Tab-separated table of C-alpha atoms and ligand atoms in Angstrom:
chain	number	residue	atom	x	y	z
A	1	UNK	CA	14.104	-2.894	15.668
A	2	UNK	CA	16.063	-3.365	12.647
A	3	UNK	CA	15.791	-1.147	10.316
A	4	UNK	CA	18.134	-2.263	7.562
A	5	UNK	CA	16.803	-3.745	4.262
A	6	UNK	CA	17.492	-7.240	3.263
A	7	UNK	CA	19.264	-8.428	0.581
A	8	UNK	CA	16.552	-9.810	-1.232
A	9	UNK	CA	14.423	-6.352	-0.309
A	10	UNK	CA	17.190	-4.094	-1.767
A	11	UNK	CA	17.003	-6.452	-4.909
A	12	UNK	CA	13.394	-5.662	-5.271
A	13	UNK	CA	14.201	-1.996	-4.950
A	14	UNK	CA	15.980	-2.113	-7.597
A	15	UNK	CA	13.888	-3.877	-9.985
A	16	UNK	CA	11.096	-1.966	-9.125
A	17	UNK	CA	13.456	1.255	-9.671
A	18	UNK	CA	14.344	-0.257	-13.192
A	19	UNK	CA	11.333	-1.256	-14.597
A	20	UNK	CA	9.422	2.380	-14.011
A	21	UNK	CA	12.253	3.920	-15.385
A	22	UNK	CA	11.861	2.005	-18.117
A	23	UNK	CA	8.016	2.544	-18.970
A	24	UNK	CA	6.363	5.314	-16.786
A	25	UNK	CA	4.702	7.622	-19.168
A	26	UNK	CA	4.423	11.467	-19.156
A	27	UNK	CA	1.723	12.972	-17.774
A	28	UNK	CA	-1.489	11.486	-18.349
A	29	UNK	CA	-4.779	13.320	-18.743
A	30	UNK	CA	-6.875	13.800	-15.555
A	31	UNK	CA	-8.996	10.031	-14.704
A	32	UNK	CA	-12.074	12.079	-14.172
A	33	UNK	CA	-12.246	12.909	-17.808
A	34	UNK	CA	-13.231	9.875	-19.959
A	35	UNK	CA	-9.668	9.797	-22.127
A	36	UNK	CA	-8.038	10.337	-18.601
A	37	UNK	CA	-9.536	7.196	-17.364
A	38	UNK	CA	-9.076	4.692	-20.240
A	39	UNK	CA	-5.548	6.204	-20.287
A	40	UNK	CA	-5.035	5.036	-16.881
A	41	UNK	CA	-6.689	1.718	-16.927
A	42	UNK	CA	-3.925	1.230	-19.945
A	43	UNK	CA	-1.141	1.727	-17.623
A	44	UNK	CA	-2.296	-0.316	-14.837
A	45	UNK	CA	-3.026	-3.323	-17.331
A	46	UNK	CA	0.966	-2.400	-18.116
A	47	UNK	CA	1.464	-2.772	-14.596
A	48	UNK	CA	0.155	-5.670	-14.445
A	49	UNK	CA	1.547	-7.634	-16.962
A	50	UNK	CA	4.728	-7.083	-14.773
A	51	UNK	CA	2.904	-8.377	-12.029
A	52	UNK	CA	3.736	-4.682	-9.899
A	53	UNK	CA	-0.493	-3.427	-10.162
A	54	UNK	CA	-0.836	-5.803	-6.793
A	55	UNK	CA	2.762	-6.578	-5.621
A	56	UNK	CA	1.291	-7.985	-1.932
A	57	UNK	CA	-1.369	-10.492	-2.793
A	58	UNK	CA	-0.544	-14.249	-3.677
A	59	UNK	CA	0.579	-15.022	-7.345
A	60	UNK	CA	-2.950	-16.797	-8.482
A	61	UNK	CA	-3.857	-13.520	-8.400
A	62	UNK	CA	-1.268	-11.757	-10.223
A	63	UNK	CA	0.306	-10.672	-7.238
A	64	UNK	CA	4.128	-11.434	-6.101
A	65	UNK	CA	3.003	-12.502	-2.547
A	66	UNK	CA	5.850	-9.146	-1.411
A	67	UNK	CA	5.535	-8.634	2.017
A	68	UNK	CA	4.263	-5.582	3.521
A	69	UNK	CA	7.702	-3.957	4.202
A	70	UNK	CA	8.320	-4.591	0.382
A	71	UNK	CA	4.944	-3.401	-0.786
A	72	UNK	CA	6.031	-0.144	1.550
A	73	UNK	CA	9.236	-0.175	-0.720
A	74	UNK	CA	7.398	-0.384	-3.743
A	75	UNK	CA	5.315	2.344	-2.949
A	76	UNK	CA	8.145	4.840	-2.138
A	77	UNK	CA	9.674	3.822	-5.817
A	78	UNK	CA	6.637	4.486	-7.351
A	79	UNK	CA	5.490	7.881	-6.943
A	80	UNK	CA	9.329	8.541	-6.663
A	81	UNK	CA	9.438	8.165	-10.492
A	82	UNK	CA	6.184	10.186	-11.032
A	83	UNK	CA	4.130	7.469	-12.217
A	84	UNK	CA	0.431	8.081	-12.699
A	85	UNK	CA	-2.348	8.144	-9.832
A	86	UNK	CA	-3.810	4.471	-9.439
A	87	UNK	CA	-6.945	4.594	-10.875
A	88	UNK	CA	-7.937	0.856	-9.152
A	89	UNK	CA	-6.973	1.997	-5.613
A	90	UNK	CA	-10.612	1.718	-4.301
A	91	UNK	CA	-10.752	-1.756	-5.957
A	92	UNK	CA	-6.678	-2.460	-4.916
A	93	UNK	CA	-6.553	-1.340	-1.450
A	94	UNK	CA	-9.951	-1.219	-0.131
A	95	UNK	CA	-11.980	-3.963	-1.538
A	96	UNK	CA	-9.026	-6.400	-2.353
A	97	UNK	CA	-8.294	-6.823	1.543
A	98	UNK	CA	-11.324	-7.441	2.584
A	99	UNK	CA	-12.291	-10.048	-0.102
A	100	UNK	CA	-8.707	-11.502	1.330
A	101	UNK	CA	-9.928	-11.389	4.458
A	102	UNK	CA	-14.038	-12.302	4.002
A	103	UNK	CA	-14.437	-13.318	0.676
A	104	UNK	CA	-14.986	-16.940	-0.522
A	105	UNK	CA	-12.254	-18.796	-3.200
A	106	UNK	CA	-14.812	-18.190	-6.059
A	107	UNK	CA	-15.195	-14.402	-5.199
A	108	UNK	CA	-11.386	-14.297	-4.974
A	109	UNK	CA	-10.791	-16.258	-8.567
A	110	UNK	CA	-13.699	-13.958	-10.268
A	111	UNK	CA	-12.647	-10.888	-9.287
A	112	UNK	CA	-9.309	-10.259	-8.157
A	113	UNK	CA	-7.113	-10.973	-11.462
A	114	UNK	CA	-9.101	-9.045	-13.646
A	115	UNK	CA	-9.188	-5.891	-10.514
A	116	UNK	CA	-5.121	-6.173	-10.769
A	117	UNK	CA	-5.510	-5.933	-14.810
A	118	UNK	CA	-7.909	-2.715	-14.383
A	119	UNK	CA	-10.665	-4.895	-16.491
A	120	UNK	CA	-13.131	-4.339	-13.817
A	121	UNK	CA	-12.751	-0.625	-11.815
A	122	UNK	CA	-14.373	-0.536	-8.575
A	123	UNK	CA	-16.379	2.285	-7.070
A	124	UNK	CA	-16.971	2.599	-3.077
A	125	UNK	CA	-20.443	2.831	-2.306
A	126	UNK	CA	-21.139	3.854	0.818
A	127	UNK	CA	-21.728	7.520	1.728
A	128	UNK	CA	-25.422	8.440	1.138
A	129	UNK	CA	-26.479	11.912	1.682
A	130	UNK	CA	-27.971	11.376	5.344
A	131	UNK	CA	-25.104	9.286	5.945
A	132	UNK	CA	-21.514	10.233	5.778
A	133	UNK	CA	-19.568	10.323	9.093
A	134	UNK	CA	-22.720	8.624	10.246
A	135	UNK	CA	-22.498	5.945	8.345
A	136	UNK	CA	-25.050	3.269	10.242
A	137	UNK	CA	-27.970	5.667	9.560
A	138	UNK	CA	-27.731	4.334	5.946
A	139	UNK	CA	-31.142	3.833	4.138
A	140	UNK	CA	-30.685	1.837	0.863
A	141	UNK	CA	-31.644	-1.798	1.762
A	142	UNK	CA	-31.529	-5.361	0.288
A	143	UNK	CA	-34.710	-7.129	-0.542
A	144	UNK	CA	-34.345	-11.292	-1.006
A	145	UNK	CA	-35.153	-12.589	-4.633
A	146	UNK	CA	-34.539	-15.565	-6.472
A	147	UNK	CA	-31.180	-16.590	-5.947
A	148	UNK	CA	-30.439	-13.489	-5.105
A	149	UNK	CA	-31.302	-10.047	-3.864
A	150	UNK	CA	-32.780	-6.846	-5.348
A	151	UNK	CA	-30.679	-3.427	-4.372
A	152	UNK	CA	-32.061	0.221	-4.237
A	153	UNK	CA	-31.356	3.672	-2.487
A	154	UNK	CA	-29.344	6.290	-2.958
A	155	UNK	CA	-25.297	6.582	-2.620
A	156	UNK	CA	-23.723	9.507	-3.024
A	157	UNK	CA	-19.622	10.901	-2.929
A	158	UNK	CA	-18.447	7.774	-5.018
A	159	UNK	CA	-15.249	8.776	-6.732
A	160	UNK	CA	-14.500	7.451	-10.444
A	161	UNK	CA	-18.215	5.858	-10.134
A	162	UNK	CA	-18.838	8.074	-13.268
A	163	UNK	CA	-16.380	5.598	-15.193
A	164	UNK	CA	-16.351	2.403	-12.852
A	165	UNK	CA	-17.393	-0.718	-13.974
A	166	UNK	CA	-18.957	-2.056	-9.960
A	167	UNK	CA	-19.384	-1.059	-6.641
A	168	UNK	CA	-19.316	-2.079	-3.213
A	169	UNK	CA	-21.233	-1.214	0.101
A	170	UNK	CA	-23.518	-1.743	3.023
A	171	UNK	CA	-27.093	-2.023	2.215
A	172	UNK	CA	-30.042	-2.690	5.243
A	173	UNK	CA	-30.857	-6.470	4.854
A	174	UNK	CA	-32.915	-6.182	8.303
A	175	UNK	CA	-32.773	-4.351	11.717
A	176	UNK	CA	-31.826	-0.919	12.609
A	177	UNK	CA	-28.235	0.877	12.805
A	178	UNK	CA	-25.299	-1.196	12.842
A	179	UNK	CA	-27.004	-4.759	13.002
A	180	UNK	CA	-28.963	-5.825	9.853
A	181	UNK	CA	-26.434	-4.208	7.122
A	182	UNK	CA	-24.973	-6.707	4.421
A	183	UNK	CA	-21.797	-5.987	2.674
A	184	UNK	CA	-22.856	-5.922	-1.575
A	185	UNK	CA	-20.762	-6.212	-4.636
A	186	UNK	CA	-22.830	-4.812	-7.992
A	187	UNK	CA	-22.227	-4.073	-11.768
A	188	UNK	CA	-22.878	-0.165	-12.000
A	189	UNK	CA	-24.433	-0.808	-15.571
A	190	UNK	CA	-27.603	-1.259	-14.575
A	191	UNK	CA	-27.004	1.698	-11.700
A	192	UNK	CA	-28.285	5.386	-12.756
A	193	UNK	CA	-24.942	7.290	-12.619
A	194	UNK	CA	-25.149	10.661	-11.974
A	195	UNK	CA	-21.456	12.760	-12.094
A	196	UNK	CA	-20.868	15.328	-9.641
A	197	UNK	CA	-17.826	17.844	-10.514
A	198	UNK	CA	-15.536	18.666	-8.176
A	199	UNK	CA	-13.644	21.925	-7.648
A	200	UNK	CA	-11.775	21.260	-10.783
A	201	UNK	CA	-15.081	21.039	-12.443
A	202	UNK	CA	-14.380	17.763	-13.288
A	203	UNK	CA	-16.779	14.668	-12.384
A	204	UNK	CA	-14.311	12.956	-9.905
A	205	UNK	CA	-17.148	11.876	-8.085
A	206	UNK	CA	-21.152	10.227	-8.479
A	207	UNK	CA	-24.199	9.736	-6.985
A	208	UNK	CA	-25.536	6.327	-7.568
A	209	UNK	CA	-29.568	5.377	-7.667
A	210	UNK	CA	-30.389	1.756	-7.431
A	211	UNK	CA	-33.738	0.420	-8.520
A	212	UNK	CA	-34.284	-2.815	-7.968
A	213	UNK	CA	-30.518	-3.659	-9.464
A	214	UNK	CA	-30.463	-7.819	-9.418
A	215	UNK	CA	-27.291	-9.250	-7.623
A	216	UNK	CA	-26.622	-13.676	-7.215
A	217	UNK	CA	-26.046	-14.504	-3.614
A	218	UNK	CA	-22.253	-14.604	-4.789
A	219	UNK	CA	-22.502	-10.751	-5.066
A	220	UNK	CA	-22.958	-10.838	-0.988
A	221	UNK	CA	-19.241	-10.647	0.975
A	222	UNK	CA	-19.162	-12.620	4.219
A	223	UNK	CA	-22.954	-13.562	5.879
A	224	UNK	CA	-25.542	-11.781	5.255
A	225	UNK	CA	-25.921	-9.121	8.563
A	226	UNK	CA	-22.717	-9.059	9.270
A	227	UNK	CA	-22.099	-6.484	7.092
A	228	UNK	CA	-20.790	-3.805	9.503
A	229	UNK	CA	-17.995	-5.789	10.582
A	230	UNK	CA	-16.555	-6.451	7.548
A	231	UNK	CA	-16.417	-2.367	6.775
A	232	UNK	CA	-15.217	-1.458	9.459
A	233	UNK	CA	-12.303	-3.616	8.324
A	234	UNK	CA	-12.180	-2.263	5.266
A	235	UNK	CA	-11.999	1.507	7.209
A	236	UNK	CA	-8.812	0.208	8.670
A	237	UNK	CA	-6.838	-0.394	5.138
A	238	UNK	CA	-8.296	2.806	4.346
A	239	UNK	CA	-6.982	5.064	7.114
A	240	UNK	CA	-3.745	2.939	8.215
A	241	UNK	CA	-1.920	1.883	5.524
A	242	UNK	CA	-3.039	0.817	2.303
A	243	UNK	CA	-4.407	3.720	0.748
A	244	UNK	CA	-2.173	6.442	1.557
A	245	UNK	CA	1.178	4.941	1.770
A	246	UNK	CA	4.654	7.233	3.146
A	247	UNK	CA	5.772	6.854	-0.735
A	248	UNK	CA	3.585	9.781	-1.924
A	249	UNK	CA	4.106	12.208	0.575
A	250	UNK	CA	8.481	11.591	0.833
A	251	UNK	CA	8.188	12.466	-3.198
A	252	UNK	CA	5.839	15.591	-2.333
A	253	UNK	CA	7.942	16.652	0.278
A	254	UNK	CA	11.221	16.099	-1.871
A	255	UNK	CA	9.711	18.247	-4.184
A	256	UNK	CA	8.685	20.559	-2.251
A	257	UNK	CA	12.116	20.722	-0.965
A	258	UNK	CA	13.471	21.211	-4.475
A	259	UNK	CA	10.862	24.146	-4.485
A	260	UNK	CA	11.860	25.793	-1.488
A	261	UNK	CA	15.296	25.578	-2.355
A	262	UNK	CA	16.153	29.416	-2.874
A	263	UNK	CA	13.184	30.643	-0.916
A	264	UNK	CA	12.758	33.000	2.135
A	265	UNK	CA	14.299	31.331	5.091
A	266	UNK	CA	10.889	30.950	7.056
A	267	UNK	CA	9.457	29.399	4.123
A	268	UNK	CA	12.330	26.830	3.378
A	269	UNK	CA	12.447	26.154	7.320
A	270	UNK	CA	8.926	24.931	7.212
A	271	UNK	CA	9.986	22.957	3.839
A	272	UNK	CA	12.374	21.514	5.798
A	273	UNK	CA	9.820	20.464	8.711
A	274	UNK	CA	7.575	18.558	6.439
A	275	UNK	CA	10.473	16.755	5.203
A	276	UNK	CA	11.079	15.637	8.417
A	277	UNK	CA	7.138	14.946	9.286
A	278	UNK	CA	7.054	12.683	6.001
A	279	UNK	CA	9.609	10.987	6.775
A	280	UNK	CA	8.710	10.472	10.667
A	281	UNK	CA	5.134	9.259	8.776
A	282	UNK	CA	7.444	6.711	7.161
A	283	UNK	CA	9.525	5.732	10.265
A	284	UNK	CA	5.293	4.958	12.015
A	285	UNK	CA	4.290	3.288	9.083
A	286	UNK	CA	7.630	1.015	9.268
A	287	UNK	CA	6.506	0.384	12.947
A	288	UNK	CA	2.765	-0.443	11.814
A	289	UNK	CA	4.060	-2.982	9.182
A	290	UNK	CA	6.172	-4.898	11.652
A	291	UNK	CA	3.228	-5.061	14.028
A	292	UNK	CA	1.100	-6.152	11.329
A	293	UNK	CA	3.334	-8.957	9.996
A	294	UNK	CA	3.911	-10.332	13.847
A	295	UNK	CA	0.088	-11.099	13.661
A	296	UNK	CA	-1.030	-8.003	15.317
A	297	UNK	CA	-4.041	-5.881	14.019
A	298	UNK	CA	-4.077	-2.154	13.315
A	299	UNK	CA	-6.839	-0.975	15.431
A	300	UNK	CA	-7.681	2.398	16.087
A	301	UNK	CA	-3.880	3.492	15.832
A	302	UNK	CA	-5.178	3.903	12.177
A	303	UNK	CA	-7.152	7.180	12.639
A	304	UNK	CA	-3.785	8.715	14.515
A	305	UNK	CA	-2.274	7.810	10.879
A	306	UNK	CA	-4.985	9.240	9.122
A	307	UNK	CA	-5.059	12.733	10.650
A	308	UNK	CA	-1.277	13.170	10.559
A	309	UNK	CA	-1.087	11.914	6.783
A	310	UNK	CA	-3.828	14.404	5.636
A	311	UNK	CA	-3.056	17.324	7.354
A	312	UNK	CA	0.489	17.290	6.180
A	313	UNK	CA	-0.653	16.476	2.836
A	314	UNK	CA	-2.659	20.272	3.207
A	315	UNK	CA	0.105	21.694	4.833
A	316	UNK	CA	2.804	20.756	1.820
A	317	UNK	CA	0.409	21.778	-0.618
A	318	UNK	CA	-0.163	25.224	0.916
A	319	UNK	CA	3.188	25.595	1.310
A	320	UNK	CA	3.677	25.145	-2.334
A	321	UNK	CA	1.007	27.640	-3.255
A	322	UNK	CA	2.645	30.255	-1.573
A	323	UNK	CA	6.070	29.510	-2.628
A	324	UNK	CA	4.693	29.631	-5.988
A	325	UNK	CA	1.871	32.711	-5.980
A	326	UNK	CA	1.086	33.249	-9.073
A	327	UNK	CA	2.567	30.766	-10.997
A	328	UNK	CA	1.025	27.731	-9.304
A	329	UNK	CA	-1.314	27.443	-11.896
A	330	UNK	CA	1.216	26.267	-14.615
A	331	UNK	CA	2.126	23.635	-12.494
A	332	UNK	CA	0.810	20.291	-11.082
A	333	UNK	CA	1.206	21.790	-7.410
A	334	UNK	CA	-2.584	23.635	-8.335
A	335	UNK	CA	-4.195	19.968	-8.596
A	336	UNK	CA	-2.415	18.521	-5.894
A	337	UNK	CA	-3.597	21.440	-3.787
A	338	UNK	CA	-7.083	21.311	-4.542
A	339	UNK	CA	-7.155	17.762	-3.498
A	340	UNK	CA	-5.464	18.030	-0.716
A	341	UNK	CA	-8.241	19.886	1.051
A	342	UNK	CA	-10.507	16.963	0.603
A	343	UNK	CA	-8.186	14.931	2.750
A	344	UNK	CA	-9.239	15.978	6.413
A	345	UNK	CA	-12.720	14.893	5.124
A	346	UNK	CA	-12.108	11.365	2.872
A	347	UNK	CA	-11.479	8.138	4.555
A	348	UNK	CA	-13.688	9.427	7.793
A	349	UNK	CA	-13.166	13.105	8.702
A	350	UNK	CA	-10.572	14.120	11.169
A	351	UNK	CA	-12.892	15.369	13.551
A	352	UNK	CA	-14.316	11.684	13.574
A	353	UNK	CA	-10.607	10.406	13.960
A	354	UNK	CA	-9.556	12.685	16.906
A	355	UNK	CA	-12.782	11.693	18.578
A	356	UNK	CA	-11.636	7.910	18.303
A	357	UNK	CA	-8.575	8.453	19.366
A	358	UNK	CA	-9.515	10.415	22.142
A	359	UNK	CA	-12.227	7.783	23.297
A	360	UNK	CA	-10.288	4.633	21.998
A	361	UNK	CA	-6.751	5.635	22.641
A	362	UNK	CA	-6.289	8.132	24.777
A	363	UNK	CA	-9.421	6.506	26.965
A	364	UNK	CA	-11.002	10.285	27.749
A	365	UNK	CA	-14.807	9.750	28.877
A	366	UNK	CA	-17.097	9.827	25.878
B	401	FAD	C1	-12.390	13.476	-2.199
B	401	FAD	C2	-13.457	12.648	-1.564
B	401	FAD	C3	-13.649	11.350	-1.995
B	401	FAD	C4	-14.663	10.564	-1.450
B	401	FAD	N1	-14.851	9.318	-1.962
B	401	FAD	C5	-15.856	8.557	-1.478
B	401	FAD	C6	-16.107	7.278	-2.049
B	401	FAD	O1	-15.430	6.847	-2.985
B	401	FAD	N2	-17.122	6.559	-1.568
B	401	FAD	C7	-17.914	6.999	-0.537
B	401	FAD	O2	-18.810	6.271	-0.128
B	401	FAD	N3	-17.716	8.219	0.029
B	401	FAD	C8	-16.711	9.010	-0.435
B	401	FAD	N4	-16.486	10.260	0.096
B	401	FAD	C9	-17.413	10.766	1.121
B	401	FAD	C10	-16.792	10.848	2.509
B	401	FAD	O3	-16.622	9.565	3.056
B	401	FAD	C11	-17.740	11.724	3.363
B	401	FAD	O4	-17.690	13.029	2.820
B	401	FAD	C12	-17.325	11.754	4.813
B	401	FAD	O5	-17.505	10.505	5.417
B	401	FAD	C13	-18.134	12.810	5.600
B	401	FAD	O6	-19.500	12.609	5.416
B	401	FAD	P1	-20.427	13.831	4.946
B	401	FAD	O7	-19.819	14.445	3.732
B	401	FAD	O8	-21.819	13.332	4.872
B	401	FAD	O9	-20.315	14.933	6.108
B	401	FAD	P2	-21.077	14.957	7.487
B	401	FAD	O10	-21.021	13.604	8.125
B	401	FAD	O11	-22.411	15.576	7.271
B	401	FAD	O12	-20.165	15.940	8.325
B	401	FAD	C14	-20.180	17.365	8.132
B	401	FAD	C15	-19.199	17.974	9.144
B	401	FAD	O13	-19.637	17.691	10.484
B	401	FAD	C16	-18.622	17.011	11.218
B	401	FAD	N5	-19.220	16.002	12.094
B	401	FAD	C17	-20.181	15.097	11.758
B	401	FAD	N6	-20.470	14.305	12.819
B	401	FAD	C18	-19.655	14.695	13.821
B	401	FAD	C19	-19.451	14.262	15.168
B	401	FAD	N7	-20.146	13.223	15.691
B	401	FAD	N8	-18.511	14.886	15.916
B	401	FAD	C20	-17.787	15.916	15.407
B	401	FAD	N9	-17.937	16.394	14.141
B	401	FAD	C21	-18.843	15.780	13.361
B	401	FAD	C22	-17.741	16.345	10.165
B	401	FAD	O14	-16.436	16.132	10.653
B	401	FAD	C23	-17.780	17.378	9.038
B	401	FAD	O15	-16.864	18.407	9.278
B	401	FAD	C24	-15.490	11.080	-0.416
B	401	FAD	C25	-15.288	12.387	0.029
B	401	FAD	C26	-14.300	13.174	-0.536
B	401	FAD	C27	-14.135	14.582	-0.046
């Protein structure tokens, strides 16, 4: 495997490098506070108009068709220069691949340009509270109307649904479990919205009641039933690759490096491991892309990704905290820390992972 970059990806590097050095604000406000989010939308619409809020998908949609190793590149630049947390990456990296991959043309045209331009913020809908790692026991259901269908239940868990703009998820469209479920886009206007706050106290999250909410037949993804399938796609962008790229764990672990720098030598020898972890996290991910792009799909490799991205994630942040005692609470580290204990359980928890891998991997008897 090669793993030098090409001229034309070490060109993109550098414009990438240039342009957030140019324009990457200070700190913003937290997104779960209503300044916060506006605030954010602002700088992806600035991202945008430089066509780096999507730099993988096709032009028409204000994408620069960039490969995966370059959207891998991009990625380590960004959160490199501190830029803000994406406040589209449900929408982005969840949704946006699997409209790609199951959507129609018209779905495509009507919502992916104005997802890059942060017009539209999208909410995932699909944890309810009987349903979480569990997710086929879901309850809300479809009913067929005129031209279209009428949505109600109860989702809960939905981060930045307190500020979104639409949601997507499974509803029950017929049948039990896995088979009957249809895969739903809806406006979140018509949704009862109620926040939920975090351990921040701030509403990161929602839980969403639908009534009856109308949606056309072009609100359905894919065919109606099929819905399952086309989630469990989505899971894969969510665990693999897209969401939680190498970038933002080499700058953690650079500055957490930085941090360690004068510390107790136990403390800066463990610094030094995650360093190394992050960066074998990148060498994987490398691997993954260059499987991907020779046609191959990510499979249940993804949940081996998932559990080794998370738990370093917890174990940089704890590091910090102790490195910092006191004093963590003047600094971003706190934050970072608090949500880094919600990663074993986002995404699928790791004891759901380690089961697939064990089962689908690793082939141990069920
Ligand atoms: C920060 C954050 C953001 C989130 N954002 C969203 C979002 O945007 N949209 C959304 O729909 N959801 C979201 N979620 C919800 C998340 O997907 C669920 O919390 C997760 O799937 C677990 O479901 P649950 O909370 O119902 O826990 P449960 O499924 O009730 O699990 C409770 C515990 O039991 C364990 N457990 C359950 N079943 C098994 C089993 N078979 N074997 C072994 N152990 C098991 C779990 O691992 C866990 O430790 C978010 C969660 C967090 C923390």
């Amino acid at each position: 495997m090669d793993l030098d970059y090409t001229r034309a990806e070490q060109d993109f590097r550098a414009e990438v490098r240039d342009w957030l050095a140019g324009h990457v604000p200070g700190p913003l406000p937290s997104m779960d506070t209503p300044e916060g989010f506006e605030a954010h939308r602002a700088w992806e619409a600035l991202l945008a108009s430089a066509r780096l809020s999507a730099v993988s998908w096709p032009s028409e949609y204000g994408g620069r068709g960039a490969s995966l190793v370059e959207w891998l590149i991009f990625e380590e630049e960004y959160w490199a220069a501190g830029a803000p947390a994406r406040v589209t990456q449900n929408g982005v990296f969840l949704l946006a691949p699997t409209l790609m991959a199951f959507g129609t043309d018209e779905q495509r045209h009507a919502w992916l340009p104005r997802m890059a331009r942060a017009d539209d913020v999208w909410a995932q809908a699909w944890s309810e509270p009987e349903a979480g790692s569990d997710l086929a026991a879901l309850t809300s259901r479809a009913v067929r109307a005129d031209g279209g269908w009428r949505l109600y239940g109860h989702k809960t868990w939905s981060s930045r649904a307190a500020y979104a703009s639409h949601g997507f998820g499974l509803f029950r469209t017929s049948g039990a479990r896995h088979k009957g479920l249809t895969y739903f886009l809806f406006p979140l206007d018509e949704v009862t919205v109620r926040p939920i706050a975090q351990l921040d106290g701030l509403p990161g999250f929602a839980e969403l009641f639908l009534d009856g909410v109308f949606v056309p037949d072009s609100m359905v993804v894919g065919e109606e039933g099929d819905g399952w399938r086309i989630a469990m796609a989505t899971t894969s962008s969510e665990r693999g690759l897209t969401l939680r790229s190498p970038g933002r764990f080499l700058a953690t672990a650079d500055r957490l490096v930085t941090l360690a720098r004068h510390a107790d030598p136990v403390l800066a020898d463990q610094a030094a491991r995650c360093w190394t972890d992050a960066e074998a996290y990148r060498l994987h991910t490398f691997q993954t892309a260059r499987r991907l792009m020779a046609g191959e799909e990510i499979g249940p490799a993804a949940s081996m990704g998932k559990v080794f991205w998370s738990e370093l994630d917890l174990r940089m942040h704890t590091l910090a905290m102790e490195l910092l005692g006191e004093r963590a609470g003047e600094t971003p580290w706190l934050d970072g820390f608090l949500f880094s204990l919600a990663g074993p359980i986002y995404a699928g928890t790791n004891e759901i992972q380690r089961t697939i891998i064990a089962e689908r991997i690793l082939g141990l008897p069920r």
